Short mmCIF file of C-alpha atoms and ligand atoms in Angstrom, two decimals:
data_model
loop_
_atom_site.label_atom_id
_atom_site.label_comp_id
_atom_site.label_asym_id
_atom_site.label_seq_id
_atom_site.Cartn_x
_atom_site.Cartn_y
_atom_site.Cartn_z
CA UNK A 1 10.04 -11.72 30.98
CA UNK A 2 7.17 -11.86 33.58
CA UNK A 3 3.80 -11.14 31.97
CA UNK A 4 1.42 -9.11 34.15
CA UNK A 5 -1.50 -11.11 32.19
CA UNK A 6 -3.12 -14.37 34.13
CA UNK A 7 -3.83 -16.94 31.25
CA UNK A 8 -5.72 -17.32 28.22
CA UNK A 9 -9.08 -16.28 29.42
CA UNK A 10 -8.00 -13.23 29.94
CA UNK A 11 -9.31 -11.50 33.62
CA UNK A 12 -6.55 -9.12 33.16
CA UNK A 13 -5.40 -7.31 29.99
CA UNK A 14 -2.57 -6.30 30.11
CA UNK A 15 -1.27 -2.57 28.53
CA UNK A 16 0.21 -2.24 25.42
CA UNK A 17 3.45 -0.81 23.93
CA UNK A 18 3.62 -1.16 20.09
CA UNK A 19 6.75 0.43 18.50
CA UNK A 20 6.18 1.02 14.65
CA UNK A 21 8.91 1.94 12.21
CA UNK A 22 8.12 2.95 8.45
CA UNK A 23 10.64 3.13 5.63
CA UNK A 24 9.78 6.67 4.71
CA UNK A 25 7.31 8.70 6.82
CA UNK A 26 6.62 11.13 3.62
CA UNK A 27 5.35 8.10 1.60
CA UNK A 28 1.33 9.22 1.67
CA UNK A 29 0.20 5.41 1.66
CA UNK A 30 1.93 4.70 4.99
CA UNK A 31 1.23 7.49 6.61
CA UNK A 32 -2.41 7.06 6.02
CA UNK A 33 -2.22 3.68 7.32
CA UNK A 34 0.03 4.55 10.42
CA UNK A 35 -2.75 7.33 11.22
CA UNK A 36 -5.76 4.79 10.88
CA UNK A 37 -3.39 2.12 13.12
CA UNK A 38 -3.41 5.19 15.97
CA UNK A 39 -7.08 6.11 15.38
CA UNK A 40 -8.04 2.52 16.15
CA UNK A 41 -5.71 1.93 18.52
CA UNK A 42 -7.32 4.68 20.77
CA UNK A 43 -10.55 3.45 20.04
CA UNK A 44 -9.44 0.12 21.42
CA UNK A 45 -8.28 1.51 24.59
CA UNK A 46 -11.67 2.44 25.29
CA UNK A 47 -13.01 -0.40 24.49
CA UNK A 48 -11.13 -2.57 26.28
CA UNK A 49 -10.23 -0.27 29.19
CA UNK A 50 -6.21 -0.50 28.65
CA UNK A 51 -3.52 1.57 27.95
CA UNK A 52 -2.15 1.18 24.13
CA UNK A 53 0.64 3.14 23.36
CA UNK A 54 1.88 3.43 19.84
CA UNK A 55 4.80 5.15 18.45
CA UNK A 56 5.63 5.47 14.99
CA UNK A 57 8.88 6.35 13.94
CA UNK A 58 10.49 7.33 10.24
CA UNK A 59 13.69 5.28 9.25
CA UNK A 60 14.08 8.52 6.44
CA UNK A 61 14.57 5.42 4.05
CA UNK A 62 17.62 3.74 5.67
CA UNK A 63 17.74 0.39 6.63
CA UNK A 64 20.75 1.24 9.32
CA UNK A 65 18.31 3.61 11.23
CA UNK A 66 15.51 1.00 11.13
CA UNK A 67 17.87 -1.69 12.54
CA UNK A 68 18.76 0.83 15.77
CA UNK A 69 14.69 1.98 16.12
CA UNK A 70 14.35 -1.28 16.79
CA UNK A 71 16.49 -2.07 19.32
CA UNK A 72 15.79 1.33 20.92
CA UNK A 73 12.41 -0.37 20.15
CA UNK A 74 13.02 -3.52 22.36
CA UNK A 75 15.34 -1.56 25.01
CA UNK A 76 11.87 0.13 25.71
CA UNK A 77 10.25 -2.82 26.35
CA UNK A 78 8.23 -2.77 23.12
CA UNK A 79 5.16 -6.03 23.56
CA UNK A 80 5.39 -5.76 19.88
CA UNK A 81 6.84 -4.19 16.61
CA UNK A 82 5.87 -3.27 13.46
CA UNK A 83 8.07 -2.69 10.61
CA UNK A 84 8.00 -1.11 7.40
CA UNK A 85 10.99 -2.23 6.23
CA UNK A 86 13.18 -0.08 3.99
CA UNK A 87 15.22 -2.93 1.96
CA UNK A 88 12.61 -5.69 1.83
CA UNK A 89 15.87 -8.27 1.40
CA UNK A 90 17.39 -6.77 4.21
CA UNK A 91 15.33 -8.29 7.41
CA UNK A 92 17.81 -10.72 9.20
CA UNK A 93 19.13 -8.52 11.81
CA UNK A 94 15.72 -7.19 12.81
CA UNK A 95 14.66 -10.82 13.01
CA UNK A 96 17.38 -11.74 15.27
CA UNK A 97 17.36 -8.90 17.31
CA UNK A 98 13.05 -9.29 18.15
CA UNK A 99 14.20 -13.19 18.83
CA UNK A 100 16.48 -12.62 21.06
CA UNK A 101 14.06 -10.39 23.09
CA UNK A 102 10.91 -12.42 22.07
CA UNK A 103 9.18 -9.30 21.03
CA UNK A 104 6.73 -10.51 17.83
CA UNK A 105 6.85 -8.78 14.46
CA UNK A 106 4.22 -8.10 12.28
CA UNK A 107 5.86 -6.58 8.94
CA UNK A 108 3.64 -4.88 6.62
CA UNK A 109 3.12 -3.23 3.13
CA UNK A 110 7.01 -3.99 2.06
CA UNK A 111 6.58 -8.22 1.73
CA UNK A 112 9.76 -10.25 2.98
CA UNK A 113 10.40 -13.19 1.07
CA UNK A 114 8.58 -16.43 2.93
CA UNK A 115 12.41 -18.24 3.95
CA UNK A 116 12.70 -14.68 6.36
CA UNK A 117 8.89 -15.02 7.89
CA UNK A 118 9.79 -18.67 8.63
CA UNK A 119 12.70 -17.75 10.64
CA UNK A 120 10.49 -17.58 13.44
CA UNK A 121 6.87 -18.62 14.41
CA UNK A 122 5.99 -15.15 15.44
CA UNK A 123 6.38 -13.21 12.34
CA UNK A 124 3.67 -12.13 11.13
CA UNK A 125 2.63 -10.16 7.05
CA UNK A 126 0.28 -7.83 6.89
CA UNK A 127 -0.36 -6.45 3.53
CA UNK A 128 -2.80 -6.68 0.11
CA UNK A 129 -1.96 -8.91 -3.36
CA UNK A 130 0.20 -6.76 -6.00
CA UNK A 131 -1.08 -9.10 -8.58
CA UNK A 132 -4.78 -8.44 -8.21
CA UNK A 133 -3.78 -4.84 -7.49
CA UNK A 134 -2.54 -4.60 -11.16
CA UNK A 135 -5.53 -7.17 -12.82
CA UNK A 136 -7.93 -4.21 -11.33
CA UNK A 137 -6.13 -1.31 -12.42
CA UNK A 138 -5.63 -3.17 -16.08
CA UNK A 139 -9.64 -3.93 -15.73
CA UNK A 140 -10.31 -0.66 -15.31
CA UNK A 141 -8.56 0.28 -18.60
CA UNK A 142 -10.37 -2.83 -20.12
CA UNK A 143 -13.64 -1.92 -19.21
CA UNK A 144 -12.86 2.12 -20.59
CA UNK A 145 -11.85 1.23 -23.30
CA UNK A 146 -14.27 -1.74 -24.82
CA UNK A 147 -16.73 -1.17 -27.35
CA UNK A 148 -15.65 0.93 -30.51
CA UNK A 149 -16.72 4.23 -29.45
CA UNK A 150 -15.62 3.80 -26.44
CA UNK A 151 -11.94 2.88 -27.77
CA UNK A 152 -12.43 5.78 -30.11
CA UNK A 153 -12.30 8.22 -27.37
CA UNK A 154 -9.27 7.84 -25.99
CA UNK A 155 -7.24 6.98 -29.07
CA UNK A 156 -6.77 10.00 -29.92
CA UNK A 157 -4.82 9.85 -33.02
CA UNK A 158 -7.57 6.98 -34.40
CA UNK A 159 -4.46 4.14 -35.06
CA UNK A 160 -5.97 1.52 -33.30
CA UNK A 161 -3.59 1.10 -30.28
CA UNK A 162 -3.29 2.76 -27.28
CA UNK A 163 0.17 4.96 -26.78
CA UNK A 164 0.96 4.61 -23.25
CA UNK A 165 4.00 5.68 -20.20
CA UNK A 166 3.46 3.63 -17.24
CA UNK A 167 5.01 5.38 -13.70
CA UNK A 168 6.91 2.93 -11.67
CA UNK A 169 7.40 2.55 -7.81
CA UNK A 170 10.60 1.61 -6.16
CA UNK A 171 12.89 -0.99 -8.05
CA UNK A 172 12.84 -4.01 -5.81
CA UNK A 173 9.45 -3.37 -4.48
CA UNK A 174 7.18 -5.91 -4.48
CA UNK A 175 4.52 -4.07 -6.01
CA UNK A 176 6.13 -2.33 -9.14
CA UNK A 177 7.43 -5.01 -11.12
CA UNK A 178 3.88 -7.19 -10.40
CA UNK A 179 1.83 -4.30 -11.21
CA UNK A 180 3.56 -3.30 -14.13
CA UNK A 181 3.62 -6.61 -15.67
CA UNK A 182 -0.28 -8.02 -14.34
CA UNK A 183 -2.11 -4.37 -16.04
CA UNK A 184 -0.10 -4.69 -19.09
CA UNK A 185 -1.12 -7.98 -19.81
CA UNK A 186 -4.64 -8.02 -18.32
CA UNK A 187 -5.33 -4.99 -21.00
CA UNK A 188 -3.30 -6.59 -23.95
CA UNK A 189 -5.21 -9.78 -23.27
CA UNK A 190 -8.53 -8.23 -23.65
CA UNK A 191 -7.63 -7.37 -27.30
CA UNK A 192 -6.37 -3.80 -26.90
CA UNK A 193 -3.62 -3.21 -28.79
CA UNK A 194 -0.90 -1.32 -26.70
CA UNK A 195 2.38 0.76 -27.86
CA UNK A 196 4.78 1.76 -25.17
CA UNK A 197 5.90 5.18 -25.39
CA UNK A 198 8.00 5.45 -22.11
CA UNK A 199 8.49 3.89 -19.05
CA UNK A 200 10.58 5.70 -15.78
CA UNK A 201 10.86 4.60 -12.59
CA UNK A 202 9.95 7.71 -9.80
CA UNK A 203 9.66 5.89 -6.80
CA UNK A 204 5.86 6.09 -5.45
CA UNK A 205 6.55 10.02 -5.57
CA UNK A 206 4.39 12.97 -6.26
CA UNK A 207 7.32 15.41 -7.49
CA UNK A 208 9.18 12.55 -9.43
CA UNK A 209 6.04 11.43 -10.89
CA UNK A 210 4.86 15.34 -12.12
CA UNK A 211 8.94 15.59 -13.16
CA UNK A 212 8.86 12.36 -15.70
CA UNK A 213 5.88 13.39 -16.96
CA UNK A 214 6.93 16.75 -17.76
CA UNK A 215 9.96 15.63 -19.78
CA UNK A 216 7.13 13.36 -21.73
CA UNK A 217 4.88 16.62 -21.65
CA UNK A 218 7.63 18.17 -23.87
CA UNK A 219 8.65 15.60 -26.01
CA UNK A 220 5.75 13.13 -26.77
CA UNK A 221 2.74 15.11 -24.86
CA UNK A 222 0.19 14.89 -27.44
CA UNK A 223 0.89 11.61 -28.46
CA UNK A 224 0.00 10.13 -24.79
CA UNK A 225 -3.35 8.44 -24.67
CA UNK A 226 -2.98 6.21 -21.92
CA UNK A 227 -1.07 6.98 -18.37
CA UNK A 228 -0.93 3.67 -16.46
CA UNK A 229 1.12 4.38 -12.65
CA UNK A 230 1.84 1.61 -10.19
CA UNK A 231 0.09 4.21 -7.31
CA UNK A 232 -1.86 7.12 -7.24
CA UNK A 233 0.68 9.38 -5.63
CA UNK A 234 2.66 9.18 -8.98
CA UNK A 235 -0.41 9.80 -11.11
CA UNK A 236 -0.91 12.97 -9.30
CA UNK A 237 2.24 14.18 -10.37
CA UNK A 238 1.29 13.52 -13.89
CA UNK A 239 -2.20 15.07 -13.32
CA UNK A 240 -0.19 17.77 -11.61
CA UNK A 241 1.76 18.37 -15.18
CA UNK A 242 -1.27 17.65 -17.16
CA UNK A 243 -2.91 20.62 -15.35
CA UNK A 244 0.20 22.68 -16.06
CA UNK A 245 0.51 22.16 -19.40
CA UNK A 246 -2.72 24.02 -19.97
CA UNK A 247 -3.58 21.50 -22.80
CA UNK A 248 -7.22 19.84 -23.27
CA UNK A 249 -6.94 16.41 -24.70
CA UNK A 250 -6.10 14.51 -21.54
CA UNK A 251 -4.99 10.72 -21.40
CA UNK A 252 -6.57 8.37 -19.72
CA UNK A 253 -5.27 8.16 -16.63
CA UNK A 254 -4.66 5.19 -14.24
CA UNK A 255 -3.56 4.89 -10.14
CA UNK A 256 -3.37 2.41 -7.60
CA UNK A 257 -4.66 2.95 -3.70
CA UNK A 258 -7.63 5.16 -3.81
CA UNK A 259 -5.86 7.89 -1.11
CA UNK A 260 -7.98 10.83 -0.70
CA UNK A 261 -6.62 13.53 -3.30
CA UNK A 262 -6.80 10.54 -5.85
CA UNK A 263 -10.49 9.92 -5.27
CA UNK A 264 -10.67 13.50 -5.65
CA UNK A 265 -9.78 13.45 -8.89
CA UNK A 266 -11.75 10.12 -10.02
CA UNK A 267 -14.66 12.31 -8.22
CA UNK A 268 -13.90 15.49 -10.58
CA UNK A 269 -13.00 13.49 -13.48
CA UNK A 270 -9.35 13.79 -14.09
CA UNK A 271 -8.50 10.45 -13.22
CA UNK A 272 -10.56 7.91 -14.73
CA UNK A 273 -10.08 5.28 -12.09
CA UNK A 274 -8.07 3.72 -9.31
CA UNK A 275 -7.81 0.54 -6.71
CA UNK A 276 -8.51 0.89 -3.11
CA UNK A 277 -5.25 -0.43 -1.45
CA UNK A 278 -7.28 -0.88 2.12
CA UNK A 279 -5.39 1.34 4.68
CA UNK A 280 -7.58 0.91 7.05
CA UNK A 281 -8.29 -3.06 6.63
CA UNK A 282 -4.72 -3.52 6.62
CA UNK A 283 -3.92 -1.70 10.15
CA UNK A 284 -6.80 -3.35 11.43
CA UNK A 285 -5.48 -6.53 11.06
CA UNK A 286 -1.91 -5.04 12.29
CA UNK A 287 -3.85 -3.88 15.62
CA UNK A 288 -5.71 -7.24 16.26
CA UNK A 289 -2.45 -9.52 15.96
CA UNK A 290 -0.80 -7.16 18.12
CA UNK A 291 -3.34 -7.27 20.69
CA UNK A 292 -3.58 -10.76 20.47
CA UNK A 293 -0.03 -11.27 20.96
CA UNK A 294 0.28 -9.11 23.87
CA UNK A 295 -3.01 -10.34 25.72
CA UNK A 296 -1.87 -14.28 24.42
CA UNK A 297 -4.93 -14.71 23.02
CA UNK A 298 -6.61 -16.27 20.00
CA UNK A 299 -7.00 -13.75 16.94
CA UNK A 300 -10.51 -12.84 16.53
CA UNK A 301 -12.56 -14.30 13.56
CA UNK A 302 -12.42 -11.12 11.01
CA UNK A 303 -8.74 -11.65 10.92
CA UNK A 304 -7.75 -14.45 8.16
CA UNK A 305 -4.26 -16.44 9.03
CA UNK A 306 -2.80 -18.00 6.12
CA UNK A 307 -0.18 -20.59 6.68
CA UNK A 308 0.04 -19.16 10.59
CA UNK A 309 1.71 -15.98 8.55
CA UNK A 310 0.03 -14.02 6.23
CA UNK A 311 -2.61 -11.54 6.30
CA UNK A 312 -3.82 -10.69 3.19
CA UNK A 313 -6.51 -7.92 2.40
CA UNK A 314 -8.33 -7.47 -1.05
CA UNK A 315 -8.24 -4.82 -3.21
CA UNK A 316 -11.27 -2.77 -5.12
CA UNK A 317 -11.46 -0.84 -8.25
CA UNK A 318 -12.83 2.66 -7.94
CA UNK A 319 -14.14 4.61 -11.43
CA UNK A 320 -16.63 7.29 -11.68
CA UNK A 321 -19.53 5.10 -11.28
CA UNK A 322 -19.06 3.83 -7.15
CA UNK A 323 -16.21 6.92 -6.53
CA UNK A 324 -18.82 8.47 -4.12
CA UNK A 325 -20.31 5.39 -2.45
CA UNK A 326 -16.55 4.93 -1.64
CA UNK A 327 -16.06 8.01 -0.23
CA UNK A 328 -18.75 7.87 2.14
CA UNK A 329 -17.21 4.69 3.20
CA UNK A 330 -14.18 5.58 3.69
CA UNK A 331 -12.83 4.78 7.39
CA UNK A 332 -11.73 8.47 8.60
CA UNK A 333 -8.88 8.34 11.24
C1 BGC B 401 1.56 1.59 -2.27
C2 BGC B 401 2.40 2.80 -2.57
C3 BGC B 401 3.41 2.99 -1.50
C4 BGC B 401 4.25 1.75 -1.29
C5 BGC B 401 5.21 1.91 -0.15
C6 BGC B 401 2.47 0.40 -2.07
O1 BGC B 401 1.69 -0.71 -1.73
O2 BGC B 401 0.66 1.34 -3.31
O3 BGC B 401 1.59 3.95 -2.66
O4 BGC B 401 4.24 4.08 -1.82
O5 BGC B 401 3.40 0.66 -1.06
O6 BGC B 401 5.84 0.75 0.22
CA1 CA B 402 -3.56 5.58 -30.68
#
């Protein structure tokens, strides 16, 4: 394909069509990230006097739908994707088909396994480390919860263990089984005893979330001192039943990705803490490969490369004491 761009240096930037796809366009994580990616894309326009057209599309959680976006995608003429993929083990034909057109990819948020990203040299992962995401969220617990009175307060019934659920995202997901198993131990590893009381799996979802937790509510409500979720969407739902329930003694309650009703509810107290899953950072770092790639140009400093692949932001914990400092941080699309 002829390129409309001279060379490497770069006296004529060329305009840029990015065609995203997400797995599910409901899932309040992605969206917020897909809104900061067209924020900052706009922003870039101006400041680099080009066109950047982005369109996001919804594969309504089916990997078939995903697989024709993207060739509607590279029929187009798409510079570059960026995919969301619904079945994270499911990647090869969207690899072949960007290949065969030499349109990059830069997947994020739903990690590939590394054999797929070296399929081809421009592949690119954008996304944050699930195993730090559940150390923090387990730290946060840790830190609640050391010191006797401070262990007194949330066991409620005074045995000397915590009595926990823990919400889980998507089987398969890179993020639920890591987060599960890295705040579990981080918290029994400080000394805290812990006594599972149920486990369910609702899928990063509000509704699901608030619908487990109201079967607990009726069954084992009172004996809940601990509510550990792999995001914050799903420990809405639970603060949604807690609410409902009408009763006082609340758990403590747990979240991962700092999205804005969640910091809400750090900020009023209902949630006693959550881990900033940067939105923001992370579409940054999808806009600046994609630029780069379209312009052929080097990536700029800010934006970390590991092994030509991977970008990987950090996480941060977010409790009552820096819940405010956050918010007035907080990039707004
Ligand atoms: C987020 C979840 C989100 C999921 C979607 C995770 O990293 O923490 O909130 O639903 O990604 O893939
Ligand atoms: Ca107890």
């Amino acid at each position: 394909m002829e390129s409309k761009f001279q060379n490497e240096h770069g006296e004529c930037p060329k305009n840029l069509k990015i065609g995203v796809s997400v797995y599910d366009q409901y899932d309040t994580f992605v969206a917020s990230l897909t809104e900061c990616l067209k924020s900052m894309a706009k922003q870039k326009e101006k400041d680099e006097n080009i066109s950047i057209n982005v369109e996001v599309v919804s594969a309504g959680g089916k990997q078939s739908v995903q697989n024709d976006q993207v060739t509607d995608f590279i029929n187009a003429g798409c510079d570059i994707l960026c995919i969301n993929l619904v079945d994270r083990t499911d990647a090869t034909m969207i690899i072949e088909k960007a290949k065969n057109a030499n349109v990059p990819i830069v997947f994020f948020n739903r990690e590939l396994v590394r054999e797929d990203l070296e399929r081809w040299d421009k592949l690119y992962y954008v996304g944050s480390s699930a195993a730090e995401s559940g150390d923090m969220e387990g730290q946060i617990v840790v830190d609640l919860c050391t010191g006797e009175d401070n262990f007194k307060k949330w066991d409620k019934n005074g045995d000397g263990k915590l009595q926990y659920v823990i919400l889980e995202g998507e089987a398969g997901h890179q993020d639920s089984l890591v987060r599960t198993e890295h705040s579990i131990n981080i918290i029994t590893e400080a000394g805290i005893n812990l006594e599972k009381l149920g486990d369910g799996i609702a899928n990063w979802n509000r509704a699901q979330g608030k619908t487990k937790m109201d079967q607990w509510m009726g069954e084992i409500g009172d004996d809940i001192e601990l509510v550990l979720s792999n995001n914050d969407d799903m420990a809405l739902g639970a603060i949604d039943s807690w609410k409902e329930s009408g009763k006082s003694d609340w758990p403590l309650i747990v979240g991962i990705d700092g999205t804005a009703p969640a910091l809400q509810e750090v900020l009023e107290g209902n949630m006693q803490g959550t881990v900033l899953n940067d939105a923001p950072g992370q579409a940054h770092s999808i806009l600046e490969i994609a630029y780069s790639m379209g312009q052929d140009i080097e990536l700029p400093e800010d934006i970390e490369l590991t092994d030509d692949i991977y970008v990987s932001l950090p996480y941060r914990i977010v409790t009552a004491e820096n819940v405010e400092q956050i918010l007035k941080q907080q990039y707004q699309p």
